[in-house]
Coordinates of C-alpha atoms in Angstrom, one line a residue:
X492 CA -14.0 31.4 -1.2
X493 CA -12.0 31.4 2.1
X494 CA -15.3 30.7 3.9
X495 CA -15.9 27.8 1.6
X496 CA -12.5 26.4 2.3
X497 CA -13.1 26.6 6.0
X498 CA -16.4 24.9 5.8
X499 CA -14.9 22.1 3.8
X500 CA -12.2 21.6 6.3
X501 CA -14.5 21.6 9.3
X502 CA -17.0 19.4 7.5
X503 CA -14.5 16.6 7.3
X504 CA -15.7 13.7 9.6
X505 CA -13.6 13.2 12.7
X506 CA -12.1 9.9 13.5
X507 CA -13.4 8.0 16.6
X508 CA -12.3 5.2 18.8
X509 CA -12.5 2.7 16.0
X510 CA -10.1 4.6 13.8
X511 CA -7.6 5.2 16.6
X512 CA -7.7 1.5 17.5
X513 CA -7.1 0.7 13.8
X514 CA -4.1 3.0 13.8
X515 CA -2.6 0.9 16.7
X516 CA -3.1 -2.2 14.5
X517 CA -1.4 -0.5 11.6
X518 CA 1.6 0.3 13.7
X519 CA 2.4 -3.4 14.1
X520 CA 3.4 -4.0 10.5
X521 CA 5.1 -0.6 10.3
X522 CA 7.2 -1.4 13.4
X523 CA 8.2 -4.8 12.1
X524 CA 9.1 -3.6 8.5
X525 CA 11.3 -0.9 9.9
X526 CA 12.9 -3.3 12.4
X527 CA 13.7 -5.8 9.7
X528 CA 16.1 -3.2 8.1
X529 CA 18.4 -3.6 11.1
X530 CA 17.4 -6.9 12.7
X531 CA 20.3 -8.9 11.2
X532 CA 23.0 -6.6 12.7
X533 CA 23.9 -9.1 15.5
X534 CA 22.4 -12.2 13.9
X535 CA 24.8 -12.4 11.0
X536 CA 27.7 -14.1 12.9
X537 CA 25.4 -16.8 14.2
X538 CA 23.9 -17.3 10.7
X539 CA 27.4 -17.5 9.2
X540 CA 28.4 -20.2 11.7
X541 CA 25.3 -22.2 11.1
X542 CA 24.7 -21.9 7.3
X543 CA 28.3 -21.2 6.2
X544 CA 27.4 -18.7 3.4
X545 CA 30.0 -17.4 1.0
X546 CA 31.0 -13.8 1.3
X547 CA 28.7 -12.9 -1.6
X548 CA 25.8 -14.9 -0.1
X549 CA 26.3 -13.1 3.3
X550 CA 26.1 -9.7 1.6
X551 CA 22.8 -10.8 -0.2
X552 CA 21.4 -12.1 3.1
X553 CA 21.9 -8.7 4.6
X554 CA 21.1 -6.4 1.6
X555 CA 18.4 -8.3 -0.5
X556 CA 15.6 -7.1 1.8
X557 CA 16.3 -3.4 1.4
X558 CA 16.9 -3.7 -2.3
X559 CA 13.6 -5.5 -3.0
X560 CA 11.8 -3.2 -0.7
X561 CA 13.1 -0.1 -2.4
X562 CA 12.5 -1.5 -5.9
X563 CA 8.9 -2.4 -5.4
X564 CA 7.6 0.5 -3.3
X565 CA 6.2 2.5 -6.3
X566 CA 4.7 -0.6 -7.8
X567 CA 2.9 -1.7 -4.6
X568 CA 1.7 1.8 -3.8
X569 CA 0.0 2.1 -7.2
X570 CA -1.3 -1.5 -7.0
X571 CA -2.9 -0.7 -3.6
X572 CA -4.7 2.3 -5.2
X573 CA -6.2 -0.1 -7.8
X574 CA -7.0 -3.3 -5.9
X575 CA -7.6 -1.8 -2.4
X576 CA -5.1 -0.8 0.3
X577 CA -6.6 -3.1 2.9
X578 CA -6.5 -6.1 0.6
X579 CA -2.9 -5.4 -0.4
X580 CA -1.9 -4.9 3.3
X581 CA -3.4 -8.2 4.4
X582 CA -1.9 -10.0 1.4
X583 CA 1.4 -8.5 2.2
X584 CA 1.1 -9.4 5.9
X585 CA 0.4 -13.1 5.0
X586 CA 3.4 -13.1 2.7
X587 CA 5.5 -11.4 5.4
X588 CA 4.5 -13.9 8.0
X589 CA 5.1 -17.0 5.8
X590 CA 8.5 -15.6 4.7
X591 CA 9.4 -15.0 8.4
X592 CA 8.6 -18.6 9.3
X593 CA 10.7 -19.8 6.3
X594 CA 13.6 -17.6 7.2
X595 CA 13.6 -18.7 10.9
X596 CA 14.0 -22.4 9.9
X597 CA 16.1 -21.9 6.8
X598 CA 18.7 -24.7 6.4
X599 CA 20.7 -23.1 3.6
X600 CA 22.0 -19.7 2.6
X601 CA 20.0 -19.9 -0.6
X602 CA 16.7 -20.5 1.3
X603 CA 17.4 -17.6 3.6
X604 CA 18.2 -15.2 0.8
X605 CA 14.9 -16.2 -1.0
X606 CA 13.0 -15.7 2.3
X607 CA 14.6 -12.3 2.8
X608 CA 13.6 -11.4 -0.8
X609 CA 9.9 -12.3 -0.1
X610 CA 10.1 -10.3 3.2
X611 CA 11.2 -7.3 1.0
X612 CA 8.2 -7.9 -1.2
X613 CA 5.9 -8.1 1.8
X614 CA 7.5 -5.0 3.3
X615 CA 6.9 -3.1 0.0
X616 CA 3.2 -3.8 0.3
X617 CA 3.0 -2.9 4.0
X618 CA 4.7 0.5 4.2
X619 CA 2.7 2.5 1.5
X620 CA -0.5 0.7 2.5
X621 CA -0.3 1.7 6.1
X622 CA 0.4 5.4 5.2
X623 CA -2.4 5.4 2.6
X624 CA -4.9 3.9 5.1
X625 CA -3.9 6.7 7.6
X626 CA -4.8 9.2 4.9
X627 CA -8.1 7.4 4.3
X628 CA -9.1 7.0 8.0
X629 CA -8.1 10.5 9.2
X630 CA -9.7 13.0 6.9
X631 CA -9.7 15.7 9.6
X632 CA -6.4 17.6 9.1
X633 CA -5.6 18.0 12.7
X634 CA -6.2 14.3 13.5
X635 CA -4.3 13.2 10.5
X636 CA -1.3 15.3 11.5
X637 CA -1.3 13.6 14.9
X638 CA -1.6 10.1 13.4
X639 CA 1.2 10.8 11.0
X640 CA 3.3 12.0 13.9
X641 CA 2.8 8.7 15.6
X642 CA 3.5 6.9 12.3
X643 CA 6.9 8.8 11.9
X644 CA 7.9 8.0 15.5
X645 CA 7.2 4.3 15.2
X646 CA 9.1 4.0 11.9
X647 CA 12.2 5.8 13.3
X648 CA 12.1 3.9 16.6
X649 CA 11.7 0.6 14.9
X650 CA 15.0 0.9 13.1
X651 CA 16.8 1.6 16.4
X652 CA 14.9 -1.2 18.2
X653 CA 15.6 -3.8 15.5
X654 CA 19.4 -4.0 16.2
X655 CA 18.9 -4.2 20.0
X656 CA 16.2 -6.8 19.7
X657 CA 18.4 -9.0 17.5
X658 CA 21.2 -8.8 19.9
X659 CA 19.1 -9.8 22.9
X660 CA 17.4 -12.7 21.0
X661 CA 20.6 -14.0 19.5
X662 CA 22.2 -14.0 23.0
X663 CA 19.4 -16.0 24.6
X664 CA 17.9 -18.0 21.7
X665 CA 18.9 -19.0 18.2
X666 CA 19.3 -16.7 15.2
X667 CA 15.9 -17.8 13.8
X668 CA 14.1 -16.1 16.7
X669 CA 14.8 -12.7 15.1
X670 CA 12.3 -13.7 12.4
X671 CA 9.8 -15.5 14.6
X672 CA 9.0 -12.3 16.5
X673 CA 7.1 -11.1 13.3
X674 CA 4.5 -13.9 13.5
X675 CA 2.3 -12.8 16.5
X676 CA 2.0 -9.3 15.1
X677 CA 1.1 -10.5 11.6
X678 CA -1.5 -13.0 13.0
X679 CA -3.0 -10.1 15.0
X680 CA -3.1 -7.9 11.9
X681 CA -4.7 -10.6 9.8
X682 CA -7.4 -11.2 12.5
X683 CA -8.2 -7.5 13.3
X684 CA -7.5 -5.9 10.0
X685 CA -10.7 -7.1 8.2
X686 CA -12.8 -5.8 11.2
X687 CA -11.1 -2.5 11.9
X688 CA -9.6 -1.3 8.7
X689 CA -11.7 0.3 6.0
X690 CA -11.2 -0.7 2.4
X691 CA -10.3 2.1 0.0
X692 CA -9.1 2.4 -3.5
X693 CA -9.2 4.6 -6.6
X694 CA -12.7 4.2 -8.2
X695 CA -11.4 4.9 -11.7
X696 CA -7.7 3.9 -11.8
X697 CA -7.5 2.8 -15.4
X698 CA -5.5 -0.2 -16.7
X699 CA -2.4 -1.1 -14.7
X700 CA 0.7 -0.2 -16.7
X701 CA 2.8 -3.3 -16.6
X702 CA 5.8 -1.7 -18.5
X703 CA 6.2 0.8 -15.6
X704 CA 7.0 -2.0 -13.2
X705 CA 10.4 -3.1 -14.7
X706 CA 11.2 0.5 -15.6
X707 CA 10.7 1.6 -12.0
X708 CA 12.8 -1.2 -10.6
X709 CA 15.5 -0.6 -13.2
X710 CA 15.5 3.1 -12.2
X711 CA 15.7 2.5 -8.4
X712 CA 17.9 -0.6 -7.9
X713 CA 21.0 0.4 -9.8
X714 CA 21.1 3.8 -8.1
X715 CA 20.5 2.4 -4.6
X716 CA 23.2 -0.3 -5.2
X717 CA 25.8 2.2 -6.4
X718 CA 25.2 4.6 -3.6
X719 CA 25.2 1.9 -0.9
X720 CA 28.6 0.5 -2.2
X721 CA 30.4 3.8 -2.4
X722 CA 30.9 4.3 1.4
X723 CA 32.6 0.9 1.9
X724 CA 34.2 0.4 -1.5
X725 CA 35.0 3.9 -2.7
X726 CA 34.1 5.6 -6.0
X727 CA 34.6 2.6 -8.3
X728 CA 33.8 2.8 -12.0
X729 CA 31.3 0.0 -11.6
X730 CA 29.4 2.0 -9.1
X731 CA 29.4 5.1 -11.3
X732 CA 28.1 3.1 -14.2
X733 CA 25.4 1.5 -12.0
X734 CA 24.2 4.9 -10.9
X735 CA 24.3 6.2 -14.5
X736 CA 22.3 3.2 -15.8
X737 CA 19.7 3.8 -13.0
X738 CA 19.4 7.5 -13.9
X739 CA 18.9 6.5 -17.6
X740 CA 16.0 4.2 -16.7
X741 CA 14.7 6.9 -14.4
X742 CA 14.4 9.2 -17.4
X743 CA 12.6 6.5 -19.3
X744 CA 10.3 5.9 -16.4
X745 CA 9.4 9.6 -16.2
X746 CA 8.8 9.7 -19.9
X747 CA 6.5 6.6 -19.6
X748 CA 4.5 8.3 -16.8
X749 CA 4.0 11.4 -18.9
X750 CA 2.8 9.6 -22.0
X751 CA 0.9 6.5 -20.7
X752 CA -2.8 6.6 -20.7
X753 CA -3.0 5.3 -17.1
X754 CA 0.5 5.9 -15.5
X755 CA 1.7 4.1 -12.4
X756 CA 2.6 7.5 -10.9
X757 CA 0.4 10.3 -12.2
X758 CA 2.4 13.5 -13.1
X759 CA -0.7 15.4 -11.8
X760 CA 0.6 14.6 -8.3
X761 CA 3.5 17.0 -8.8
X762 CA 1.2 19.8 -9.9
X763 CA -0.5 19.7 -6.5
X764 CA 0.8 22.6 -4.4
X765 CA 3.3 21.5 -1.9
X766 CA 3.7 17.9 -3.0
X767 CA 7.0 18.2 -4.9
X768 CA 8.7 20.2 -2.1
X769 CA 7.5 17.7 0.5
X770 CA 9.1 14.8 -1.5
X771 CA 12.4 16.7 -1.9
X772 CA 12.7 18.0 1.7
X773 CA 11.7 14.5 3.0
X774 CA 14.6 13.1 0.9
X775 CA 17.0 15.6 2.5
X776 CA 15.9 14.6 6.0
X777 CA 16.6 11.0 5.2
X778 CA 20.0 12.1 3.8
X779 CA 20.8 13.6 7.2
X780 CA 19.5 10.7 9.3
X781 CA 21.2 7.9 7.6
X782 CA 24.4 9.9 7.0
X783 CA 24.8 10.3 10.8
X784 CA 24.1 6.6 11.4
X785 CA 27.0 5.6 9.2
X786 CA 29.5 7.4 11.6
X787 CA 27.9 7.0 15.0
X788 CA 27.5 3.2 14.9
X789 CA 31.2 2.9 14.0
X790 CA 32.2 5.5 16.6
X791 CA 30.5 3.7 19.4
X792 CA 32.1 0.3 18.5
X793 CA 35.4 1.1 16.9
X794 CA 36.4 4.4 18.5
X795 CA 35.0 3.9 22.0
X796 CA 35.5 0.1 22.0
X797 CA 31.9 -0.8 22.9
X798 CA 30.7 -4.3 22.2
X799 CA 28.0 -4.6 19.5
X800 CA 25.2 -5.1 22.0
X801 CA 26.6 -2.3 24.3
X802 CA 26.7 0.1 21.3
X803 CA 23.1 -0.8 20.3
X804 CA 21.9 -0.2 23.8
X805 CA 23.6 3.2 24.0
X806 CA 22.2 4.0 20.6
X807 CA 18.7 3.6 22.0
X808 CA 19.1 6.7 24.2
X809 CA 18.9 9.3 21.4
X810 CA 15.5 7.7 20.4
X811 CA 13.9 8.9 23.7
X812 CA 13.3 12.5 22.6
X813 CA 12.0 11.4 19.2
X814 CA 8.6 10.5 20.7
X815 CA 7.9 14.1 21.5
X816 CA 9.4 15.8 18.4
X817 CA 6.6 15.1 16.0
X818 CA 3.7 15.9 18.4
X819 CA 5.4 19.2 19.3
X820 CA 5.7 20.1 15.6
X821 CA 2.1 19.2 15.0
X822 CA 0.9 21.3 17.9
X823 CA 2.8 24.3 16.7
X824 CA 1.2 24.1 13.2
X825 CA -2.2 23.6 14.7
X826 CA -1.8 26.6 16.9
X827 CA -1.2 28.8 13.9
X828 CA 2.6 28.7 13.4
X829 CA 3.3 28.6 9.7
X830 CA 4.4 25.1 8.7
X831 CA 7.3 26.6 6.7
X832 CA 8.9 27.9 9.9
X833 CA 8.3 24.7 11.8
X834 CA 10.0 22.7 9.1
X835 CA 12.8 25.2 8.9
X836 CA 13.2 25.0 12.7
X837 CA 13.4 21.2 12.4
X838 CA 16.2 21.5 9.9
X839 CA 18.0 24.1 12.1
X840 CA 17.7 21.8 15.2
X841 CA 19.1 18.9 13.1
X842 CA 21.9 21.1 11.9
X843 CA 22.7 22.0 15.6
X844 CA 23.0 18.3 16.3
X845 CA 25.5 18.0 13.5
X846 CA 27.4 21.0 14.9
X847 CA 27.6 19.3 18.2
X848 CA 28.8 16.1 16.5
X849 CA 31.6 18.2 14.9
X850 CA 32.9 19.0 18.4
X851 CA 33.3 15.4 19.4
X852 CA 36.7 13.9 20.3
X853 CA 37.8 10.3 20.6
X854 CA 36.2 10.0 24.0
X855 CA 32.9 11.9 23.8
X856 CA 30.2 9.4 24.5
X857 CA 27.8 11.8 26.1
X858 CA 28.3 14.5 23.6
X859 CA 27.7 12.1 20.6
X860 CA 24.6 10.7 22.2
X861 CA 23.1 14.1 22.9
X862 CA 24.1 15.3 19.4
X863 CA 22.3 12.2 17.9
X864 CA 19.2 12.9 20.0
X865 CA 19.0 16.6 18.9
X866 CA 19.7 15.6 15.3
X867 CA 17.0 12.9 15.2
X868 CA 14.4 15.1 16.9
X869 CA 14.8 17.8 14.3
X870 CA 14.6 15.3 11.5
X871 CA 11.5 13.6 12.8
X872 CA 9.9 17.1 13.0
X873 CA 10.6 17.6 9.3
X874 CA 9.6 14.0 8.3
X875 CA 6.2 14.2 10.1
X876 CA 5.3 17.5 8.6
X877 CA 6.4 16.6 5.1
X878 CA 4.5 13.4 5.2
X879 CA 1.4 15.2 6.3
X880 CA 1.9 17.9 3.6
X881 CA 2.3 15.3 0.8
X882 CA -0.6 13.2 1.8
X883 CA -2.8 16.2 2.4
X884 CA -1.9 17.5 -1.1
X885 CA -2.5 14.2 -2.8
X886 CA -6.1 13.1 -3.8
X887 CA -7.4 10.3 -1.6
X888 CA -7.7 8.0 -4.5
X889 CA -3.9 8.3 -5.1
X890 CA -2.8 8.0 -1.5
X891 CA -0.9 4.8 -2.2
X892 CA 1.1 6.3 -5.0
X893 CA 1.9 9.4 -3.0
X894 CA 3.0 7.3 0.0
X895 CA 5.2 5.1 -2.2
X896 CA 6.9 8.2 -3.6
X897 CA 7.6 9.4 -0.1
X898 CA 9.1 6.1 0.9
X899 CA 11.1 5.7 -2.3
X900 CA 12.5 9.3 -1.8
X901 CA 13.5 8.3 1.7
X902 CA 15.4 5.2 0.4
X903 CA 17.2 7.4 -2.1
X904 CA 18.0 10.1 0.5
X905 CA 19.3 7.5 3.0
X906 CA 21.6 5.9 0.4
X907 CA 22.8 9.3 -0.8
X908 CA 23.5 10.4 2.8
X909 CA 25.7 7.4 3.4
X910 CA 27.5 7.7 0.1
X911 CA 28.2 11.5 0.2
X912 CA 28.9 11.9 3.9
X913 CA 30.6 8.5 4.0
X914 CA 32.9 9.6 1.2
X915 CA 33.7 12.9 2.9
X916 CA 34.6 11.1 6.1
X917 CA 36.6 8.4 4.3
X918 CA 38.6 11.0 2.3
X919 CA 39.5 12.9 5.5
X920 CA 40.4 9.6 7.3
X921 CA 42.8 8.6 4.5
X922 CA 44.4 12.0 4.5
X923 CA 44.9 12.0 8.3
X924 CA 46.1 8.4 8.8
X925 CA 50.0 8.4 8.9
X926 CA 51.5 7.6 5.6
X927 CA 53.8 5.0 7.3
X928 CA 50.8 2.9 8.4
X929 CA 50.2 -0.5 6.8
X930 CA 48.1 -0.6 3.6
X931 CA 44.9 -2.0 5.3
X932 CA 44.9 0.9 7.8
X933 CA 44.6 3.4 4.9
X934 CA 41.3 1.9 3.8
X935 CA 39.0 1.8 6.9
X936 CA 39.1 2.1 10.6
X937 CA 38.2 -1.5 10.8
X938 CA 41.2 -2.5 8.7
X939 CA 43.5 -0.4 11.0
X940 CA 42.2 -2.1 14.1
X941 CA 42.6 -5.5 12.6
X942 CA 46.2 -5.0 11.5
X943 CA 47.1 -3.2 14.7
X944 CA 46.5 -6.5 16.6
X945 CA 49.3 -8.1 14.5
X946 CA 51.8 -5.4 15.3
X947 CA 54.2 -5.7 18.3
X948 CA 53.8 -3.6 21.5
X949 CA 53.5 0.2 21.2
X950 CA 53.4 0.1 17.4
X951 CA 49.9 -1.5 17.5
X952 CA 48.8 1.0 20.2
X953 CA 50.1 3.9 18.2
X954 CA 48.2 2.8 15.1
X955 CA 45.0 2.3 17.0
X956 CA 45.3 5.8 18.5
X957 CA 46.1 7.4 15.1
X958 CA 43.3 5.5 13.3
X959 CA 40.7 6.5 15.9
X960 CA 41.7 10.1 15.8
X961 CA 41.6 10.1 11.9
X962 CA 38.2 8.5 11.9
X963 CA 36.9 11.1 14.4
X964 CA 38.4 13.9 12.2
X965 CA 36.5 12.4 9.3
X966 CA 33.3 12.3 11.3
X967 CA 33.7 15.9 12.2
X968 CA 34.3 17.0 8.6
X969 CA 31.3 15.1 7.4
X970 CA 29.2 16.6 10.2
X971 CA 30.2 20.1 9.1
X972 CA 29.2 19.3 5.5
X973 CA 25.9 17.9 6.6
X974 CA 25.2 20.9 8.8
X975 CA 25.7 23.2 5.8
X976 CA 23.3 21.1 3.7
X977 CA 20.7 21.3 6.5
X978 CA 21.1 25.1 6.8
X979 CA 20.4 25.4 3.1
X980 CA 17.4 23.0 3.5
X981 CA 16.1 25.2 6.3
X982 CA 16.2 28.3 4.1
X983 CA 14.6 26.4 1.2
X984 CA 11.8 25.2 3.5
X985 CA 11.1 28.7 4.8
X986 CA 10.9 30.2 1.3
X987 CA 9.1 27.4 -0.7
X988 CA 6.6 26.4 2.0
X989 CA 5.6 29.8 3.3
X990 CA 2.5 30.2 1.0
X991 CA 1.6 26.5 0.8
X992 CA -1.9 25.8 2.2
X993 CA -3.4 22.5 1.2
X994 CA -7.2 22.4 0.8
X995 CA -9.0 19.3 2.1
X996 CA -11.7 18.0 -0.3
X997 CA -13.8 15.0 -0.7
X998 CA -12.3 12.4 -3.1
X999 CA -14.9 12.9 -5.8
X1000 CA -14.3 16.7 -5.8
X1001 CA -10.5 16.6 -6.2
X1002 CA -9.5 17.6 -9.7
X1003 CA -6.5 16.5 -11.7
X1004 CA -5.0 19.9 -12.0
X1005 CA -4.7 22.4 -9.2
X1006 CA -6.2 25.7 -10.5
X1007 CA -8.9 25.7 -7.7
X1008 CA -6.3 24.9 -5.1
X1009 CA -4.2 27.9 -6.2
X1010 CA -7.2 30.1 -6.3
X1011 CA -8.1 29.3 -2.7
X1012 CA -4.4 29.8 -1.6
X1013 CA -4.3 33.2 -3.4
X1014 CA -7.2 34.4 -1.3
X1015 CA -5.8 32.9 1.9

């Protein structure tokens, strides 16, 4: 049986120049979707001056994209499996381009909010479609692992690049230019996609379960909202209720998937060896990545006193080693190193980055940047391997659903990281800030800096010094907590993934259950 497995793996057709060129085309929408998460960081002040949105409208301008994206990922992944991933990708690209044009020339806050919502819809179609098409085009395990490594690096780099690009564009052009940069890439995708990208879909998907759509959104959105609000607003009863409501709908959604004749997300996916651990460990990696971003962006601006654009430019430096992290992990696995140990090493490297962050003081620019580079490199190693494991375990006909679960897990993990680590840091900050400080200074570092400017002479300087030290203490405490989580994740990866070996099969030969997979693994 081992020989049969090897023959099946080596019989998989290898991708040629056409597929690698198509991968380059697929990276365009992925880069833009990841950039749009952070592209408004520096554009918001200019938008506020031009459109004069209310406080609530400004929050929606910034957050509506991520909320809609997270809420529709599972729906769009499943839809792509049914109607065709290329068709959904090109439809989403057209919507993304049209919404970008509308946002660029929006003359009111309401129009911009609506355009950002449509951008979120388009983004929800693009992200799982690109990953599912990678699974379809690269059937050779080694080539697919390399392609996914590139995918992971582009996605991570896009988030860092988005904030810098917005700062440069807003400085030299008007705020609408941050949206217009999407158009050339989308036009190129619409022109080359039909030629280079293969169409693929589930040949027998069954009837689309419409009830699962609102259930999935009701499960995701309240939880994401509650988790995102906790770092800035604290643990408020409204946020707790929001998370509880989301979890209730999550239970209903799971029940629906287990009982529906043609579920949106087939429970059989989680019976595939390695799929569930990949989803969970990928979630933990997103927890670590976004949790660190919550502190380091504030550290660069509010502790070190860098301008927004200077902070964004400095923040690009840790992205440099990311480009080599995923390929190195892929090479190690392909040379025979057990994937479990590579993933465990990635978590250990990321934990080391957090330990370095725990050593930072109030004037540790180089140390913080190096720590972020080490942390990000370890996380990208994990993400690339977990993405490859999950897609390799999933049947080709359900690649869209599998991709959407990975992406949704990342959204949950990122929000959870900001909520948990942000709460740890905030609690330490409030404990460390002098009790005699003005009330706004007890809430956030930003509040302390604002009120310090109104105090006379040395009183203001003393408050700034104390607040920066308190924030840095909070960052160090959160870093220690995150390092502990990552050490546990490393141990879990080494134990749960050690015997996971995914068998590559043709789409028609992949069964719903995994008895044959387990039999092959038992022999291996």
